Amino acid sequence: MKQLLSRIKDNDILLEVVDGKLKIFAKNATPNPELISEIRARKEELLHFLSGRDQAAFTESFQATIPVIPVAEDYALSSSQKMLWIVSQFEQANIGYNIPGVHVFEGNLDYEAFSAALQAIVDRHENLRTVFRENAEGEVRQVVLPSASLPVAVPCNDLRNAADQEQQVKALVSQHALTPFDLVNGPLLHARLIQIEDHKWVFSYVLHHIISDGWSMDILMKELLLFYNAYTTGQTPPVAPLRIQYKDYTAWQQQQLQGESLQAHKDYWLKQFEGELPILALPSDKPRPAVKTYSGADISGRLGAGITKDLKALCQQQGATLFMGLMAAVNALLYRYTGQNDIVIGSPIAGRAHADLEDQIGFYVNTLAFRSRFKGEDSFVALLDHVKQVTLGAYEHQIYPFGELVEALQLQRDMSRNPLFDVQVTLGHSQGQGTGAATQLGDLKVSTYADDQLQTSRFDIVFNFAEQGDELLTGILYNPDVYGPETILRLGQHLEQLLTAIVADPQLPIGAVEYLSAEEREELLVGFQGEALPGGDAMAAGA
C-alpha cells in the first residue's frame, strides 16, 4: 500500500472517513483517473488504514519515525509474539501456527540462482534468522543469528517417474506443512522443491507465524522472484535496503505502549469487555476436545452478482462498508442459531499502519475483537448501524495489541478454546484476481498450486469472503474435531439465504428474517405437526 499512499500524497488528494464512507477530495479539478480507480478498487484497504486517523496522521506515517536500535545480544518480543510463544509450547498449537505456501514453477529453473535468491532474502530480513531463547533471568528473547550460522537448505525431491506422483506430491506437501518448528534453534523457514516434470516443479515453503503473517508471505514470494530474475540475468536486484528490522519495530512498539495516549486505547477495550463475557453456545457435532486442536477443513462457495450488488448498495445507503455488512450478517446468523444477543467475533487487521512496515517480513498482524450487543427485535439496519459503530471504534483503537488486551482482562484460561472468541470473519482485498493467477518472470512462470496443502484452523469457524469481479467468493474454514461437514455446509447455505432475505427487506426484525430453505420449513412442519418449536431457532437450524 505504501506506493499507493505515496501517489495519493503526491497528487494532492485528500482522503477522509466520514460516517464509515471513504471521501475523496482533490485539489486538481481533473485528478488522475487511473489513480481514482485504484483508490476505489482498494477502498476497504484504505478504510482500514484511515479509520480513526486524520490527514495529519496519514501524512505523518511517511516520516521515518521508527528508530534503529543498537545491536545487542538479544531483543524483547513484541506483544503478539509473547502470546504466541506461550501457545506454541503445546505441540498441536506449534503446528497450528505454521503458515504454508505452495506454488508451481514452469520453465527452466536455475537451482543455484533459486537457492541464492532465497539466501539473499534470509540475509536481508533478520526476522528470518531469529530464534527464541530464555536469558539468564528466564525471559524469552529474540536472538538474531548471523547468516553464516543458518544457511538456507532447499532439498529437491525428484518425482518425475513416480507411478503415484499426485499422491506422493500431496503427501510431501502435507508433511512439509505440518512439520513442527524448533523455535529455540531454528530455522523458522522451511523450503522444498518437488520436480514433477522435466520443466515443472512444486515449491513448498513454510514459516512459523511468530516471525511472519499473510502479508509477509506475499513479500517473500515477490522478493524471491525479483532476486531470482536478477541473478539469472546478471543484474542488480531492484530492491532498496531495509531501513529497519523487526527488532526495531518491537522496541518502538513497546515504547508506544507507554504513556497517557496508550492508556486511552486500553481503557476503550476494557470498557468494551467489561462485565460477564459471552461464550458462544453454538452446539457442536462432537464433544469439544479438552485441549484445543488445530485440525482444519473448509467448504467454498460464492454469492452471485445480484445479491452481492444488493448487499453493497444496502451498506452504502447506511454509510457502512461491505465488511461491516458481512459482520452484521454473521452476527444475525449466530443469533438465530443460538438465541444469544451478546456475541464476540474476531478479525485480523494488517497492523502495518506505519509506512516503514510496508516491506517488512514479520508478525505485524493484530487481531480485533468486535463485541456486538443487540436484540432480536432490532432490524438488520439497526444491527448494521451498531456493528458500524463497534467497528469504527475498534479501528480507532487498533494500536492496542490483542495480546495486551487478553493479559489485561486476566481471563480464566480455557484450554479448549481461544481467548474471547471462537469465530472469525475476514474480507479479502484481491479484487478482480483469481487465486490461480500466474506470474511470468524471465523463463519461469509461477502459479498457485491447485491442490492446497492440508488445512489447519486456529478457530472453530472462520468465515472468509473475497471480492471477485461482481461476486463474493465465500469459504468457511472449520475445525473438524468440533463440527462435521454437513453442519458447516448448512451454515453456509443458511448465511446465503439470510442475506437474500435481508436485502429484500432490511427493516424486518432479525428474529423474523427467514433463513431456512423451503425444504427445511416443510420438514419442520411435518416433523412437529404444526406445533410451536421449543427452543426456537437453535432446533430449526439443526445445529
XYZ file of C-alpha atoms in Angstrom:
543
model
C 0.000 0.000 0.000
C 2.987 2.305 0.524
C 3.250 3.068 -3.192
C -0.476 3.868 -3.400
C -0.299 6.174 -0.384
C 2.703 7.970 -1.873
C 0.876 8.540 -5.167
C -2.176 9.852 -3.302
C 0.014 12.290 -1.399
C 1.994 13.369 -4.493
C -1.240 14.048 -6.436
C -2.609 16.340 -3.691
C -5.532 14.043 -2.972
C -7.105 14.116 0.476
C -8.831 11.025 1.852
C -11.144 11.125 4.853
C -13.528 8.674 6.501
C -16.930 10.248 7.122
C -19.679 8.083 8.645
C -17.895 4.959 7.511
C -17.551 6.178 3.905
C -14.332 6.983 2.097
C -14.429 10.576 0.853
C -12.026 11.737 -1.869
C -11.028 15.411 -2.203
C -8.696 16.548 -4.991
C -7.059 19.959 -5.389
C -6.715 19.296 -9.101
C -10.023 19.680 -10.945
C -9.119 16.710 -13.148
C -7.369 14.155 -10.941
C -5.603 11.152 -12.439
C -8.482 8.795 -13.425
C -6.316 5.653 -13.055
C -5.385 6.657 -9.512
C -9.020 7.351 -8.626
C -9.969 3.923 -9.993
C -7.267 2.250 -7.900
C -8.444 4.123 -4.795
C -11.979 2.858 -5.382
C -10.787 -0.696 -6.036
C -8.834 -0.707 -2.766
C -11.452 1.158 -0.758
C -11.724 -1.411 2.030
C -7.938 -1.478 2.475
C -7.778 2.307 2.682
C -10.699 2.399 5.112
C -8.815 0.028 7.396
C -5.788 2.305 7.238
C -7.555 5.629 7.619
C -10.267 4.789 10.147
C -9.534 6.701 13.315
C -6.844 8.862 11.712
C -6.926 12.381 10.356
C -4.956 13.665 7.385
C -2.117 14.793 9.649
C -1.647 11.247 10.897
C -1.937 9.988 7.321
C 0.936 12.250 6.227
C 2.929 11.578 9.400
C 3.058 7.884 8.604
C 5.540 8.650 5.804
C 8.042 10.054 8.265
C 10.763 7.593 9.284
C 9.941 7.720 12.975
C 10.740 4.126 13.910
C 14.314 4.390 15.195
C 17.050 1.808 14.630
C 18.129 0.360 17.971
C 21.737 -0.603 18.844
C 22.930 -4.144 18.148
C 22.591 -6.348 21.222
C 22.836 -9.993 22.248
C 19.054 -10.357 22.283
C 15.875 -8.289 21.997
C 12.402 -8.057 23.514
C 9.446 -9.881 21.978
C 6.529 -7.982 20.506
C 3.184 -8.269 22.290
C 1.875 -10.703 19.666
C 5.000 -12.836 19.881
C 4.698 -13.123 23.672
C 1.219 -14.616 23.417
C 2.138 -16.897 20.528
C 5.261 -18.151 22.299
C 3.140 -19.337 25.243
C 0.590 -21.033 22.989
C 3.287 -22.669 20.847
C 4.672 -24.646 23.776
C 1.885 -27.132 23.022
C 2.820 -29.277 20.007
C -0.613 -29.052 18.351
C -0.545 -25.264 18.603
C 3.000 -25.092 17.279
C 1.905 -26.893 14.119
C -1.342 -24.892 14.023
C 0.656 -21.695 13.626
C 2.611 -22.902 10.601
C 1.934 -20.682 7.581
C 2.436 -22.699 4.380
C 2.607 -21.574 0.785
C 2.753 -23.756 -2.334
C 3.442 -22.677 -5.922
C 4.105 -24.332 -9.262
C 7.157 -23.317 -11.341
C 7.173 -23.995 -15.075
C 10.139 -23.344 -17.342
C 13.909 -23.538 -16.987
C 14.547 -23.380 -13.250
C 18.107 -22.442 -12.310
C 18.507 -24.232 -8.958
C 21.682 -22.373 -7.964
C 20.126 -18.963 -8.698
C 16.963 -20.006 -6.874
C 18.857 -21.086 -3.755
C 20.951 -17.904 -3.857
C 17.794 -15.794 -4.165
C 16.242 -17.427 -1.097
C 19.500 -16.979 0.819
C 19.565 -13.298 -0.133
C 16.103 -12.830 1.362
C 17.160 -14.542 4.601
C 20.213 -12.268 4.706
C 18.037 -9.225 4.034
C 15.365 -9.919 6.684
C 16.790 -10.524 10.166
C 13.448 -11.925 11.226
C 14.065 -14.997 9.042
C 17.212 -15.641 11.115
C 15.558 -15.097 14.501
C 15.096 -17.745 17.195
C 13.599 -17.501 20.681
C 15.578 -18.312 23.810
C 15.413 -17.641 27.522
C 18.029 -15.342 29.001
C 19.662 -15.707 32.427
C 16.591 -14.138 34.078
C 14.231 -16.653 32.444
C 12.749 -14.110 29.999
C 12.175 -15.295 26.433
C 14.010 -13.021 23.984
C 14.560 -12.693 20.240
C 18.024 -13.784 19.150
C 19.154 -12.853 15.627
C 21.573 -15.422 14.231
C 24.297 -14.496 11.715
C 23.684 -15.616 8.146
C 26.633 -17.990 8.138
C 25.219 -19.954 11.072
C 21.871 -20.575 9.384
C 22.410 -21.331 5.676
C 19.310 -21.924 3.590
C 18.694 -25.502 2.512
C 16.294 -26.282 -0.353
C 16.044 -30.070 -0.713
C 14.640 -31.294 -4.012
C 12.597 -34.466 -4.464
C 12.546 -35.947 -7.965
C 9.123 -37.486 -8.620
C 9.180 -37.317 -12.409
C 8.898 -41.094 -12.780
C 6.722 -41.811 -9.749
C 3.749 -44.048 -10.591
C 1.549 -42.417 -7.955
C 3.017 -38.959 -8.435
C -0.034 -36.912 -7.480
C -0.500 -38.760 -4.191
C 3.198 -38.519 -3.347
C 3.268 -34.780 -4.047
C 0.233 -34.231 -1.828
C 1.788 -36.321 0.925
C 5.080 -34.403 0.771
C 3.319 -31.043 0.758
C 1.121 -32.038 3.699
C 4.045 -33.445 5.655
C 6.006 -30.272 4.995
C 3.145 -28.018 6.080
C 2.677 -29.950 9.328
C 6.318 -30.300 10.384
C 6.802 -28.605 13.776
C 9.373 -25.827 14.106
C 12.117 -25.656 16.707
C 11.654 -22.095 17.967
C 14.818 -22.289 20.085
C 17.286 -23.358 17.406
C 15.556 -22.586 14.105
C 15.382 -22.185 11.240
C 11.797 -20.915 11.178
C 11.642 -21.051 7.385
C 11.440 -24.422 5.641
C 11.611 -24.707 1.844
C 11.384 -27.663 -0.541
C 11.272 -28.249 -4.307
C 9.493 -31.227 -5.860
C 10.231 -31.904 -9.522
C 7.251 -33.454 -11.311
C 8.291 -32.951 -14.976
C 11.484 -32.001 -16.795
C 10.466 -28.352 -16.683
C 7.930 -28.292 -13.847
C 8.372 -28.073 -10.076
C 6.232 -27.651 -6.973
C 7.733 -25.195 -4.492
C 6.589 -25.625 -0.889
C 7.638 -23.177 1.817
C 6.512 -22.812 5.418
C 7.132 -20.097 8.009
C 6.135 -20.042 11.646
C 3.603 -17.345 12.483
C 5.839 -15.971 15.258
C 8.072 -14.432 12.564
C 5.564 -13.987 9.767
C 1.997 -13.251 8.662
C -0.013 -13.418 5.444
C 1.334 -10.092 4.170
C 4.882 -11.354 4.825
C 4.284 -14.433 2.686
C 3.430 -12.185 -0.252
C 6.591 -10.133 0.344
C 8.738 -13.262 0.444
C 7.411 -14.549 -2.880
C 7.671 -11.139 -4.527
C 11.285 -10.699 -3.436
C 12.181 -14.303 -4.261
C 11.123 -13.783 -7.859
C 12.857 -10.390 -8.065
C 16.150 -11.761 -6.735
C 15.900 -14.876 -8.888
C 15.246 -12.886 -12.035
C 18.176 -10.586 -11.247
C 20.583 -13.469 -10.623
C 19.613 -15.272 -13.835
C 20.071 -12.118 -15.935
C 23.211 -10.788 -14.227
C 21.508 -7.660 -12.920
C 21.410 -5.984 -9.530
C 18.248 -6.911 -7.578
C 15.854 -3.915 -7.783
C 15.187 -3.659 -4.043
C 16.176 -0.876 -1.672
C 17.942 -1.834 1.582
C 15.643 -2.175 4.573
C 15.991 0.831 6.876
C 14.719 -1.034 9.933
C 14.274 -4.624 11.067
C 11.619 -6.354 13.166
C 13.586 -5.870 16.384
C 13.430 -2.100 15.781
C 9.669 -2.287 15.397
C 9.402 -4.325 18.596
C 11.337 -1.719 20.598
C 9.244 1.072 19.027
C 6.005 -0.803 19.781
C 6.958 -1.279 23.434
C 7.679 2.446 23.644
C 4.264 3.170 22.116
C 2.633 1.009 24.797
C 3.512 3.552 27.442
C 2.095 6.914 28.423
C -1.321 8.538 28.570
C -2.191 8.131 24.898
C -1.907 4.354 25.148
C -3.953 4.358 28.356
C -6.892 5.827 26.448
C -6.784 2.907 23.999
C -6.535 0.398 26.836
C -9.479 1.997 28.646
C -11.587 1.732 25.488
C -11.009 -2.009 25.162
C -11.508 -2.709 28.860
C -14.827 -0.846 28.642
C -15.855 -2.945 25.640
C -15.192 -6.161 27.527
C -16.357 -5.272 30.986
C -18.839 -7.478 32.836
C -19.554 -11.122 32.126
C -18.024 -12.130 28.821
C -20.154 -14.255 26.470
C -19.148 -17.709 25.279
C -20.790 -18.614 22.001
C -23.122 -21.545 22.640
C -23.111 -22.882 19.091
C -23.889 -26.615 19.504
C -21.072 -28.842 18.298
C -21.340 -32.152 16.451
C -18.626 -33.761 18.581
C -17.520 -33.417 22.204
C -15.154 -30.451 22.375
C -11.584 -31.695 22.986
C -10.327 -30.798 26.476
C -7.247 -29.219 24.871
C -7.837 -27.200 21.719
C -6.794 -28.841 18.469
C -5.853 -27.130 15.205
C -7.277 -29.554 12.651
C -8.853 -27.852 9.659
C -11.181 -28.379 6.717
C -13.173 -25.988 4.581
C -16.057 -25.576 2.200
C -16.280 -22.932 -0.503
C -18.961 -21.200 -2.494
C -19.922 -17.835 -3.906
C -22.595 -15.174 -3.636
C -23.909 -14.244 -7.069
C -23.675 -10.803 -8.638
C -27.289 -9.920 -7.793
C -27.166 -10.470 -4.045
C -23.634 -9.017 -3.863
C -24.785 -5.842 -5.630
C -27.819 -5.522 -3.348
C -25.748 -6.052 -0.210
C -23.202 -3.442 -1.275
C -25.992 -0.985 -2.071
C -27.586 -1.556 1.336
C -24.260 -0.993 3.096
C -23.630 2.174 1.088
C -27.083 3.532 1.940
C -26.311 3.063 5.632
C -22.831 4.602 5.422
C -21.227 1.233 6.150
C -18.544 -0.828 4.433
C -19.028 -4.270 2.927
C -17.023 -5.762 5.801
C -19.440 -4.213 8.304
C -22.385 -5.650 6.384
C -20.901 -9.137 6.365
C -20.019 -8.884 10.049
C -23.602 -7.863 10.854
C -24.964 -10.768 8.789
C -22.776 -13.303 10.604
C -23.915 -11.838 13.943
C -27.535 -12.210 12.839
C -26.971 -15.813 11.755
C -25.254 -16.748 15.026
C -28.133 -15.122 16.930
C -30.648 -17.224 15.014
C -28.635 -20.372 15.772
C -28.059 -19.691 19.480
C -30.530 -17.046 20.660
C -27.564 -15.090 22.086
C -27.590 -11.319 21.635
C -24.135 -10.656 23.075
C -21.597 -12.025 20.583
C -17.850 -11.559 20.103
C -16.339 -12.130 16.659
C -12.692 -11.640 15.766
C -10.996 -10.371 12.638
C -7.343 -9.846 11.690
C -6.010 -6.436 10.695
C -2.688 -5.923 8.910
C -1.084 -3.892 11.710
C 1.098 -2.010 9.192
C -0.346 1.475 9.515
C 3.160 2.941 9.619
C 4.750 3.337 6.187
C 8.060 1.921 7.480
C 6.442 -1.501 7.760
C 5.248 -1.878 4.165
C 8.087 -4.154 3.000
C 8.874 -5.922 6.265
C 8.623 -9.669 6.862
C 7.384 -10.167 10.392
C 4.489 -10.803 12.754
C 2.645 -7.469 12.451
C -0.934 -8.622 12.074
C -3.136 -7.668 15.014
C -6.478 -9.160 15.997
C -9.546 -7.055 16.661
C -12.350 -8.454 18.815
C -15.756 -6.981 17.928
C -18.378 -7.316 20.681
C -21.918 -6.732 19.404
C -24.898 -6.416 21.771
C -28.345 -6.229 20.180
C -31.897 -7.580 20.337
C -33.837 -9.961 18.151
C -36.451 -7.235 17.706
C -33.849 -4.987 16.068
C -33.969 -4.653 12.303
C -30.925 -5.574 10.247
C -30.462 -1.866 9.513
C -30.270 -1.206 13.270
C -27.835 -4.093 13.757
C -25.702 -2.841 10.867
C -25.536 0.625 12.419
C -24.491 -0.898 15.758
C -21.819 -3.058 14.094
C -20.604 0.027 12.201
C -20.064 1.922 15.457
C -18.341 -1.055 17.080
C -16.094 -1.493 14.033
C -15.124 2.168 13.771
C -14.329 2.225 17.485
C -12.132 -0.845 17.109
C -10.278 0.698 14.152
C -9.707 3.906 16.093
C -8.137 1.971 18.958
C -6.406 -0.752 16.940
C -2.955 0.289 18.178
C -3.616 -1.646 21.391
C -2.412 -5.224 20.768
C -4.806 -8.113 21.238
C -2.262 -9.915 23.404
C -2.145 -6.952 25.783
C -5.949 -6.972 25.991
C -6.082 -10.674 26.858
C -3.469 -10.141 29.565
C -5.219 -7.054 30.966
C -8.578 -8.859 31.191
C -6.982 -11.590 33.322
C -9.151 -14.230 31.709
C -9.507 -17.658 33.267
C -7.712 -19.829 30.736
C -9.855 -22.420 28.975
C -7.501 -24.810 27.186
C -10.317 -25.956 24.886
C -10.960 -22.518 23.363
C -9.334 -19.363 22.052
C -9.465 -16.334 24.357
C -12.531 -14.076 23.805
C -13.922 -15.619 20.593
C -14.169 -18.839 18.584
C -15.490 -17.370 15.310
C -13.617 -15.090 12.930
C -14.667 -13.099 9.840
C -12.283 -11.945 7.105
C -12.729 -9.994 3.872
C -10.025 -10.307 1.241
C -8.852 -7.403 -0.877
C -7.655 -9.142 -4.051
C -10.470 -7.771 -6.159
C -10.543 -8.979 -9.719
C -7.757 -11.510 -9.265
C -8.196 -15.232 -9.365
C -6.387 -17.349 -6.826
C -4.520 -19.159 -9.551
C -3.186 -16.072 -11.345
C 0.235 -16.716 -12.889
C 3.344 -14.536 -12.898
C 5.883 -14.634 -15.709
C 9.455 -13.628 -14.892
C 12.084 -14.493 -17.448
C 11.783 -18.166 -18.370
C 9.882 -19.026 -15.219
C 6.097 -18.986 -14.886
C 4.799 -19.108 -11.329
C 1.242 -20.081 -10.399
C -0.613 -21.233 -7.313
C -0.598 -24.951 -6.563
C -4.083 -26.234 -7.397
C -4.358 -28.887 -4.665
C -3.968 -26.973 -1.439
C -1.975 -28.425 1.447
C -3.639 -29.951 4.459
C -5.671 -27.298 6.247
C -5.297 -26.187 9.836
C -7.766 -23.969 11.667
C -6.939 -21.809 14.674
C -10.617 -21.163 15.368
C -13.801 -23.206 15.483
C -15.166 -21.390 12.427
C -13.729 -18.741 10.091
C -15.996 -17.037 7.544
C -13.739 -15.948 4.669
C -15.011 -13.574 1.984
C -13.228 -12.158 -1.067
C -14.480 -9.947 -3.871
C -14.022 -11.359 -7.356
C -15.491 -9.243 -10.094
C -19.166 -8.650 -9.311
C -19.391 -11.632 -6.980
C -18.288 -12.572 -3.477
C -16.276 -15.728 -3.002
C -17.198 -17.401 0.274
C -15.378 -20.000 2.299
C -15.864 -21.449 5.757
C -12.764 -22.864 7.421
C -13.613 -25.009 10.434
C -12.225 -27.449 12.969
C -13.481 -30.968 12.105
C -12.793 -32.081 15.682
C -15.739 -29.860 16.675
C -18.065 -29.705 13.631
C -18.971 -32.054 10.818
C -19.032 -31.029 7.132
C -22.836 -31.290 6.890
C -23.284 -28.724 9.652
C -20.827 -26.308 8.055
C -22.361 -26.747 4.609
C -25.782 -25.996 6.092
C -24.325 -22.979 7.919
C -23.080 -21.564 4.601
C -26.435 -22.164 2.924
C -28.272 -20.501 5.792
C -25.982 -17.474 5.570
C -26.757 -17.068 1.858
C -30.495 -17.456 2.480
C -30.321 -14.991 5.367
C -28.563 -12.416 3.175
C -31.134 -12.911 0.418
C -33.944 -12.194 2.890
C -32.104 -9.240 4.444
C -31.519 -7.356 1.185
C -35.162 -7.987 0.239
C -36.427 -6.347 3.462
C -33.679 -4.908 5.708
C -36.268 -3.426 8.101
C -37.540 -6.833 9.251
C -36.660 -7.778 12.855
C -33.638 -10.077 12.907
C -35.665 -12.693 14.712
C -38.211 -12.754 11.885
C -35.832 -12.954 8.916
C -36.384 -16.240 7.073
C -33.192 -18.180 6.524
C -34.437 -21.759 6.184
C -34.975 -23.295 2.756
C -38.456 -24.320 1.620
C -37.485 -27.975 2.130
C -36.344 -27.315 5.699
C -39.534 -25.456 6.505
C -41.576 -28.341 5.114
C -39.601 -30.850 7.209
C -40.280 -28.809 10.325
C -43.990 -28.593 9.576
C -44.221 -32.334 9.031
C -41.940 -33.290 11.903
C -43.691 -31.140 14.523
C -47.210 -31.304 13.061
C -47.635 -27.569 13.277
C -46.714 -27.326 16.978
C -44.576 -24.456 18.280
C -40.924 -25.363 18.438
C -39.445 -25.367 21.950
C -36.072 -23.631 21.993
C -36.761 -21.705 18.784
C -34.229 -21.329 16.039
C -31.494 -23.469 17.554
C -33.632 -26.532 16.813
C -34.826 -25.168 13.497
C -31.264 -24.789 12.321
C -30.455 -28.359 13.159
C -27.204 -27.106 14.645
